[in-house]
PDB file of C-alpha atoms in Angstrom:
ATOM      1  CA  GLY A 300       0.295  -0.015   0.107  1.00 64.00           C
ATOM      2  CA  ALA A 301       0.733   3.675  -0.079  1.00 77.00           C
ATOM      3  CA  VAL A 302       2.135   3.984  -3.793  1.00 88.00           C
ATOM      4  CA  VAL A 303       3.160   7.098  -4.980  1.00 93.00           C
ATOM      5  CA  SER A 304       3.610   7.233  -8.846  1.00 94.00           C
ATOM      6  CA  GLN A 305       5.840   9.887 -10.634  1.00 96.00           C
ATOM      7  CA  HIS A 306       6.182  10.694 -14.315  1.00 96.00           C
ATOM      8  CA  PRO A 307       7.936  11.279 -16.351  1.00 97.00           C
ATOM      9  CA  SER A 308      11.138   9.383 -14.885  1.00 96.00           C
ATOM     10  CA  TRP A 309      13.454  11.233 -17.013  1.00 96.00           C
ATOM     11  CA  VAL A 310      13.110  13.838 -19.354  1.00 96.00           C
ATOM     12  CA  ILE A 311      15.554  15.867 -21.752  1.00 96.00           C
ATOM     13  CA  CYS A 312      14.629  19.343 -23.502  1.00 94.00           C
ATOM     14  CA  LYS A 313      15.782  22.360 -24.533  1.00 95.00           C
ATOM     15  CA  SER A 314      16.646  25.518 -22.653  1.00 96.00           C
ATOM     16  CA  GLY A 315      12.986  28.048 -22.686  1.00 96.00           C
ATOM     17  CA  THR A 316      10.805  24.699 -22.769  1.00 95.00           C
ATOM     18  CA  SER A 317       8.274  24.341 -19.973  1.00 96.00           C
ATOM     19  CA  VAL A 318       8.269  20.626 -18.365  1.00 97.00           C
ATOM     20  CA  LYS A 319       5.299  19.431 -16.261  1.00 97.00           C
ATOM     21  CA  ILE A 320       5.839  16.465 -13.797  1.00 97.00           C
ATOM     22  CA  GLU A 321       3.236  14.230 -12.615  1.00 97.00           C
ATOM     23  CA  CYS A 322       2.893  12.721  -8.633  1.00 96.00           C
ATOM     24  CA  ARG A 323       0.100  10.734  -7.754  1.00 94.00           C
ATOM     25  CA  SER A 324      -1.070   8.611  -5.000  1.00 91.00           C
ATOM     26  CA  LEU A 325      -2.113   5.273  -6.638  1.00 91.00           C
ATOM     27  CA  ASP A 326      -4.023   3.600  -3.042  1.00 85.00           C
ATOM     28  CA  PHE A 327      -4.554   6.488  -0.884  1.00 84.00           C
ATOM     29  CA  GLN A 328      -6.076  10.027  -1.081  1.00 85.00           C
ATOM     30  CA  ALA A 329      -2.989  12.542  -0.478  1.00 84.00           C
ATOM     31  CA  THR A 330      -4.554  15.740   1.564  1.00 81.00           C
ATOM     32  CA  THR A 331      -0.758  17.147   1.288  1.00 86.00           C
ATOM     33  CA  MET A 332       1.991  16.326  -0.908  1.00 90.00           C
ATOM     34  CA  PHE A 333       5.699  18.292  -1.028  1.00 92.00           C
ATOM     35  CA  TRP A 334       7.900  18.460  -3.920  1.00 95.00           C
ATOM     36  CA  TYR A 335      11.747  18.275  -3.467  1.00 95.00           C
ATOM     37  CA  ARG A 336      14.914  19.280  -5.324  1.00 96.00           C
ATOM     38  CA  GLN A 337      17.991  16.700  -5.319  1.00 96.00           C
ATOM     39  CA  PHE A 338      21.518  17.631  -6.624  1.00 95.00           C
ATOM     40  CA  PRO A 339      23.928  15.179  -7.649  1.00 92.00           C
ATOM     41  CA  LYS A 340      25.327  13.692  -4.483  1.00 89.00           C
ATOM     42  CA  GLN A 341      23.722  16.144  -1.905  1.00 92.00           C
ATOM     43  CA  SER A 342      20.002  15.696   0.072  1.00 92.00           C
ATOM     44  CA  LEU A 343      16.958  16.237  -0.558  1.00 92.00           C
ATOM     45  CA  MET A 344      16.154  20.191  -0.235  1.00 92.00           C
ATOM     46  CA  LEU A 345      12.132  20.399   0.225  1.00 91.00           C
ATOM     47  CA  MET A 346      10.749  23.227  -2.456  1.00 94.00           C
ATOM     48  CA  ALA A 347       7.272  23.532  -1.665  1.00 92.00           C
ATOM     49  CA  THR A 348       4.176  22.001   0.331  1.00 90.00           C
ATOM     50  CA  SER A 349       1.000  21.338  -1.711  1.00 88.00           C
ATOM     51  CA  ASN A 350      -2.250  21.077  -0.236  1.00 84.00           C
ATOM     52  CA  GLU A 351      -5.209  19.749  -2.073  1.00 81.00           C
ATOM     53  CA  GLY A 352      -7.467  22.700  -3.385  1.00 81.00           C
ATOM     54  CA  SER A 353      -5.120  25.342  -2.289  1.00 83.00           C
ATOM     55  CA  LYS A 354      -2.075  27.230  -3.277  1.00 86.00           C
ATOM     56  CA  ALA A 355       1.280  25.602  -2.435  1.00 90.00           C
ATOM     57  CA  THR A 356       3.348  27.260   0.109  1.00 90.00           C
ATOM     58  CA  TYR A 357       6.952  27.652  -0.966  1.00 93.00           C
ATOM     59  CA  GLU A 358      10.608  27.365   1.134  1.00 90.00           C
ATOM     60  CA  GLN A 359      12.572  30.713   0.837  1.00 89.00           C
ATOM     61  CA  GLY A 360      14.291  30.625  -2.323  1.00 92.00           C
ATOM     62  CA  VAL A 361      12.161  28.970  -4.538  1.00 94.00           C
ATOM     63  CA  GLU A 362      10.303  31.279  -7.287  1.00 94.00           C
ATOM     64  CA  LYS A 363       6.472  30.290  -7.495  1.00 92.00           C
ATOM     65  CA  ASP A 364       6.247  31.980 -10.901  1.00 94.00           C
ATOM     66  CA  LYS A 365       9.584  29.373 -11.949  1.00 96.00           C
ATOM     67  CA  PHE A 366       8.066  26.520 -10.498  1.00 97.00           C
ATOM     68  CA  LEU A 367       4.345  26.240 -10.539  1.00 96.00           C
ATOM     69  CA  ILE A 368       2.593  23.848  -8.713  1.00 94.00           C
ATOM     70  CA  ASN A 369      -1.025  22.674  -9.032  1.00 91.00           C
ATOM     71  CA  HIS A 370      -2.921  19.946  -6.213  1.00 88.00           C
ATOM     72  CA  ALA A 371      -6.430  20.206  -8.276  1.00 82.00           C
ATOM     73  CA  SER A 372      -7.759  16.422  -6.671  1.00 89.00           C
ATOM     74  CA  LEU A 373      -6.591  14.192  -3.644  1.00 87.00           C
ATOM     75  CA  THR A 374      -4.588  12.150  -5.729  1.00 91.00           C
ATOM     76  CA  LEU A 375      -2.590  14.318  -8.310  1.00 93.00           C
ATOM     77  CA  SER A 376      -0.191  17.057  -8.100  1.00 93.00           C
ATOM     78  CA  THR A 377       2.194  18.909 -10.881  1.00 95.00           C
ATOM     79  CA  LEU A 378       4.889  20.662 -10.796  1.00 97.00           C
ATOM     80  CA  THR A 379       5.737  22.593 -13.793  1.00 97.00           C
ATOM     81  CA  VAL A 380       8.982  24.266 -14.518  1.00 97.00           C
ATOM     82  CA  THR A 381       8.684  27.325 -16.384  1.00 96.00           C
ATOM     83  CA  SER A 382      11.243  28.603 -19.135  1.00 95.00           C
ATOM     84  CA  ALA A 383      13.617  26.122 -18.091  1.00 95.00           C
ATOM     85  CA  HIS A 384      17.496  26.631 -18.300  1.00 95.00           C
ATOM     86  CA  PRO A 385      20.264  24.104 -17.533  1.00 95.00           C
ATOM     87  CA  GLU A 386      20.340  25.463 -14.220  1.00 95.00           C
ATOM     88  CA  ASP A 387      17.332  23.710 -13.410  1.00 96.00           C
ATOM     89  CA  SER A 388      18.740  20.214 -14.291  1.00 96.00           C
ATOM     90  CA  SER A 389      18.028  18.399 -11.012  1.00 97.00           C
ATOM     91  CA  PHE A 390      16.484  15.476  -9.749  1.00 97.00           C
ATOM     92  CA  TYR A 391      12.766  16.164  -8.523  1.00 98.00           C
ATOM     93  CA  ILE A 392      11.194  13.892  -6.171  1.00 97.00           C
ATOM     94  CA  CYS A 393       7.674  14.387  -4.939  1.00 96.00           C
ATOM     95  CA  SER A 394       6.056  12.682  -1.687  1.00 92.00           C
ATOM     96  CA  ALA A 395       2.531  12.380  -0.324  1.00 89.00           C
ATOM     97  CA  LEU A 396       0.942  12.413   3.049  1.00 82.00           C
ATOM     98  CA  GLY A 397      -2.270  10.696   3.292  1.00 65.00           C
ATOM     99  CA  GLY A 398      -5.164  11.361   5.563  1.00 53.00           C
ATOM    100  CA  GLN A 399      -5.949  14.114   8.073  1.00 50.00           C
ATOM    101  CA  GLY A 400      -3.817  15.698  10.720  1.00 47.00           C
ATOM    102  CA  LYS A 401      -0.134  15.359  11.748  1.00 51.00           C
ATOM    103  CA  TRP A 402       1.878  13.717   9.292  1.00 51.00           C
ATOM    104  CA  GLY A 403       4.149  13.107  12.511  1.00 55.00           C
ATOM    105  CA  ASN A 404       2.245   9.505  12.638  1.00 67.00           C
ATOM    106  CA  GLN A 405       2.123   8.987   8.781  1.00 72.00           C
ATOM    107  CA  PRO A 406       5.056   9.242   7.414  1.00 79.00           C
ATOM    108  CA  GLN A 407       5.837  10.660   3.748  1.00 84.00           C
ATOM    109  CA  HIS A 408       5.655   8.089   1.000  1.00 88.00           C
ATOM    110  CA  PHE A 409       7.723   9.362  -1.904  1.00 93.00           C
ATOM    111  CA  GLY A 410       7.594   8.947  -5.685  1.00 95.00           C
ATOM    112  CA  ASP A 411      10.738   7.487  -7.343  1.00 95.00           C
ATOM    113  CA  GLY A 412      11.706  10.952  -8.995  1.00 97.00           C
ATOM    114  CA  THR A 413      12.066  12.593 -12.288  1.00 97.00           C
ATOM    115  CA  ARG A 414      15.753  13.070 -13.997  1.00 97.00           C
ATOM    116  CA  LEU A 415      14.886  16.711 -15.997  1.00 97.00           C
ATOM    117  CA  SER A 416      18.153  17.723 -17.898  1.00 96.00           C
ATOM    118  CA  ILE A 417      17.771  21.129 -19.599  1.00 96.00           C
ATOM    119  CA  LEU A 418      20.351  21.354 -22.495  1.00 94.00           C
TER     120      LEU A 418
ATOM    121  CA  LEU B 156      13.531  23.591  13.278  1.00 53.00           C
ATOM    122  CA  ALA B 157      14.920  20.281  14.383  1.00 58.00           C
ATOM    123  CA  LYS B 158      18.265  19.886  13.016  1.00 83.00           C
ATOM    124  CA  THR B 159      19.471  16.514  12.463  1.00 90.00           C
ATOM    125  CA  THR B 160      23.428  15.463  12.527  1.00 93.00           C
ATOM    126  CA  GLN B 161      24.699  12.144  11.250  1.00 95.00           C
ATOM    127  CA  PRO B 162      27.773  10.664  10.147  1.00 97.00           C
ATOM    128  CA  ILE B 163      28.502  10.952   6.839  1.00 96.00           C
ATOM    129  CA  SER B 164      29.500   7.696   5.941  1.00 97.00           C
ATOM    130  CA  MET B 165      29.463   4.575   7.669  1.00 97.00           C
ATOM    131  CA  ASP B 166      31.359   0.807   6.312  1.00 97.00           C
ATOM    132  CA  SER B 167      30.552  -2.527   7.484  1.00 97.00           C
ATOM    133  CA  TYR B 168      30.026  -5.965   6.130  1.00 98.00           C
ATOM    134  CA  GLU B 169      27.613  -8.647   4.846  1.00 97.00           C
ATOM    135  CA  GLY B 170      25.920 -10.509   8.137  1.00 97.00           C
ATOM    136  CA  GLN B 171      26.802  -7.570  10.613  1.00 97.00           C
ATOM    137  CA  GLU B 172      24.300  -5.336  12.689  1.00 98.00           C
ATOM    138  CA  VAL B 173      24.841  -1.801  11.746  1.00 98.00           C
ATOM    139  CA  ASN B 174      23.675   0.984  13.884  1.00 98.00           C
ATOM    140  CA  ILE B 175      23.269   4.578  12.681  1.00 98.00           C
ATOM    141  CA  THR B 176      22.892   7.234  15.101  1.00 97.00           C
ATOM    142  CA  CYS B 177      21.401  10.733  14.610  1.00 96.00           C
ATOM    143  CA  SER B 178      21.452  14.006  16.817  1.00 95.00           C
ATOM    144  CA  HIS B 179      18.381  16.061  17.026  1.00 92.00           C
ATOM    145  CA  ASN B 180      19.014  18.189  20.191  1.00 92.00           C
ATOM    146  CA  ASN B 181      16.298  20.516  19.562  1.00 88.00           C
ATOM    147  CA  ILE B 182      13.620  17.850  18.807  1.00 89.00           C
ATOM    148  CA  ALA B 183      10.066  19.529  19.817  1.00 86.00           C
ATOM    149  CA  THR B 184       7.163  17.709  21.723  1.00 87.00           C
ATOM    150  CA  ASN B 185       5.095  16.998  18.610  1.00 82.00           C
ATOM    151  CA  ASP B 186       7.986  15.963  16.474  1.00 85.00           C
ATOM    152  CA  TYR B 187       8.098  12.450  15.156  1.00 87.00           C
ATOM    153  CA  ILE B 188      11.748  10.711  13.938  1.00 90.00           C
ATOM    154  CA  THR B 189      11.565   9.069  10.888  1.00 90.00           C
ATOM    155  CA  TRP B 190      14.356   7.182   8.930  1.00 94.00           C
ATOM    156  CA  TYR B 191      14.470   6.705   5.169  1.00 95.00           C
ATOM    157  CA  GLN B 192      16.697   4.732   2.939  1.00 97.00           C
ATOM    158  CA  GLN B 193      17.767   6.219  -0.491  1.00 97.00           C
ATOM    159  CA  PHE B 194      19.517   4.422  -3.654  1.00 97.00           C
ATOM    160  CA  PRO B 195      20.942   6.125  -6.380  1.00 93.00           C
ATOM    161  CA  SER B 196      18.271   7.673  -8.962  1.00 92.00           C
ATOM    162  CA  GLN B 197      15.609   6.281  -6.561  1.00 95.00           C
ATOM    163  CA  GLY B 198      12.919   8.315  -4.224  1.00 95.00           C
ATOM    164  CA  PRO B 199      13.534   7.631  -0.218  1.00 94.00           C
ATOM    165  CA  ARG B 200      11.741   4.415   1.013  1.00 93.00           C
ATOM    166  CA  PHE B 201      10.131   4.827   4.621  1.00 91.00           C
ATOM    167  CA  ILE B 202      12.289   2.529   6.916  1.00 94.00           C
ATOM    168  CA  ILE B 203      10.739   2.854  10.418  1.00 93.00           C
ATOM    169  CA  GLN B 204       9.430   6.041  12.514  1.00 91.00           C
ATOM    170  CA  GLY B 205       9.038   6.235  16.271  1.00 92.00           C
ATOM    171  CA  TYR B 206       8.160   8.920  19.007  1.00 92.00           C
ATOM    172  CA  LYS B 207       9.933   7.287  22.065  1.00 92.00           C
ATOM    173  CA  THR B 208      11.465   4.333  23.587  1.00 91.00           C
ATOM    174  CA  LYS B 209      11.826   0.976  20.909  1.00 96.00           C
ATOM    175  CA  VAL B 210      10.314   0.439  17.637  1.00 95.00           C
ATOM    176  CA  THR B 211      11.145  -2.751  15.510  1.00 96.00           C
ATOM    177  CA  ASN B 212       9.535  -3.736  12.069  1.00 94.00           C
ATOM    178  CA  GLU B 213      10.245  -6.776   9.983  1.00 94.00           C
ATOM    179  CA  VAL B 214      13.496  -4.346   8.553  1.00 95.00           C
ATOM    180  CA  ALA B 215      15.003  -2.740  11.353  1.00 97.00           C
ATOM    181  CA  SER B 216      14.750  -1.228  14.815  1.00 98.00           C
ATOM    182  CA  LEU B 217      14.505   2.250  16.100  1.00 98.00           C
ATOM    183  CA  PHE B 218      16.086   3.076  19.513  1.00 98.00           C
ATOM    184  CA  ILE B 219      15.228   6.408  21.162  1.00 97.00           C
ATOM    185  CA  PRO B 220      16.293   7.671  24.590  1.00 97.00           C
ATOM    186  CA  ALA B 221      14.005   9.352  27.337  1.00 96.00           C
ATOM    187  CA  ASP B 222      15.278  12.667  26.177  1.00 96.00           C
ATOM    188  CA  ARG B 223      14.810  12.121  22.451  1.00 95.00           C
ATOM    189  CA  LYS B 224      17.977  14.023  21.449  1.00 95.00           C
ATOM    190  CA  SER B 225      18.954  11.216  19.633  1.00 96.00           C
ATOM    191  CA  SER B 226      17.908   8.272  17.776  1.00 96.00           C
ATOM    192  CA  THR B 227      19.478   4.865  16.487  1.00 98.00           C
ATOM    193  CA  LEU B 228      18.422   2.877  13.475  1.00 98.00           C
ATOM    194  CA  SER B 229      19.690  -0.521  13.933  1.00 98.00           C
ATOM    195  CA  LEU B 230      19.703  -2.888  11.098  1.00 98.00           C
ATOM    196  CA  PRO B 231      20.272  -6.659  11.677  1.00 95.00           C
ATOM    197  CA  ARG B 232      22.561  -8.908   9.521  1.00 94.00           C
ATOM    198  CA  VAL B 233      23.179  -6.245   6.578  1.00 97.00           C
ATOM    199  CA  SER B 234      23.715  -7.847   3.130  1.00 97.00           C
ATOM    200  CA  LEU B 235      25.113  -6.086   0.178  1.00 97.00           C
ATOM    201  CA  SER B 236      21.665  -4.523  -0.834  1.00 97.00           C
ATOM    202  CA  ASP B 237      21.784  -2.378   1.781  1.00 97.00           C
ATOM    203  CA  THR B 238      24.737   0.002   0.424  1.00 98.00           C
ATOM    204  CA  ALA B 239      22.489   2.919   0.346  1.00 98.00           C
ATOM    205  CA  VAL B 240      21.726   6.517   2.155  1.00 98.00           C
ATOM    206  CA  TYR B 241      20.084   6.855   5.203  1.00 98.00           C
ATOM    207  CA  TYR B 242      18.470  10.015   6.213  1.00 95.00           C
ATOM    208  CA  CYS B 243      16.635  10.371   9.525  1.00 93.00           C
ATOM    209  CA  LEU B 244      13.818  13.050   9.212  1.00 89.00           C
ATOM    210  CA  VAL B 245      12.516  15.136  12.964  1.00 87.00           C
ATOM    211  CA  GLY B 246       9.492  16.684  12.344  1.00 80.00           C
ATOM    212  CA  ALA B 247       5.613  17.172  12.289  1.00 72.00           C
ATOM    213  CA  TYR B 248       2.910  18.726  10.200  1.00 63.00           C
ATOM    214  CA  SER B 249       0.530  21.074  11.647  1.00 55.00           C
ATOM    215  CA  GLY B 250      -2.364  22.678  10.048  1.00 49.00           C
ATOM    216  CA  GLY B 251      -1.419  24.683   6.594  1.00 46.00           C
ATOM    217  CA  GLY B 252       2.335  23.808   7.113  1.00 50.00           C
ATOM    218  CA  ALA B 253       5.331  21.197   7.358  1.00 58.00           C
ATOM    219  CA  ASP B 254       7.456  21.684  10.145  1.00 58.00           C
ATOM    220  CA  GLY B 255      10.992  20.226   9.931  1.00 54.00           C
ATOM    221  CA  LEU B 256      10.909  19.001   6.823  1.00 70.00           C
ATOM    222  CA  THR B 257      14.515  19.502   6.349  1.00 75.00           C
ATOM    223  CA  PHE B 258      16.675  16.279   5.418  1.00 83.00           C
ATOM    224  CA  GLY B 259      19.892  16.040   6.767  1.00 83.00           C
ATOM    225  CA  LYS B 260      23.073  15.020   4.621  1.00 89.00           C
ATOM    226  CA  GLY B 261      22.226  11.605   5.313  1.00 95.00           C
ATOM    227  CA  THR B 262      24.531   8.866   6.105  1.00 97.00           C
ATOM    228  CA  HIS B 263      26.236   6.694   3.137  1.00 97.00           C
ATOM    229  CA  LEU B 264      26.268   3.007   4.481  1.00 98.00           C
ATOM    230  CA  ILE B 265      28.604   0.626   2.282  1.00 98.00           C
ATOM    231  CA  ILE B 266      28.298  -2.686   2.823  1.00 98.00           C
ATOM    232  CA  GLN B 267      31.311  -5.119   2.064  1.00 97.00           C
ATOM    233  CA  PRO B 268      31.540  -8.605   0.980  1.00 95.00           C
TER     234      PRO B 268
END
């Protein structure tokens, strides 16, 4: 149980294009989803918290106009990297938190990540 | 935010028990302690979670002392496939925000034959 699917797993595109990444909770409803970015040999960095039906909360230093997050349903959140440039190349990972209330006793369930390469 | 500190790397051998300790001196009352395993080019995988004392599941044990300022992940009889990065995450979710979702640098565990 608690499976999170992320698509695509790998994408290469030209500089200036926009890329959309989907994160789906397959067997549970996710009231909250998180988006992370991970550079090679580094830890995960939280980019934003996405709550179903409301605007995402972005971490300090993350451009909300560049990284558009939509969480329109309890099973789907999307991250769109707009006008992507080579410095946006990274490993993007989503996670989902099911149920209501505190996540503290409900661990995050992670997708398998999306490798984004901007040429 | 509860900051975590772990050893950067550890080495062990197949069949041994491995203990990885995480320090979290400013853990808050509502915070839980969660450990994840990550292989290259994959998302983290949940291992175990606890609040206090000891928690055990089919793959690991988690020991938390009374002051909760540290925790130890114990992996019994490791194999080569346990080579990965292990993260401890301390925090809680409250209302519209997420507290403590700051991953530390993790521990790169290398298992040798």
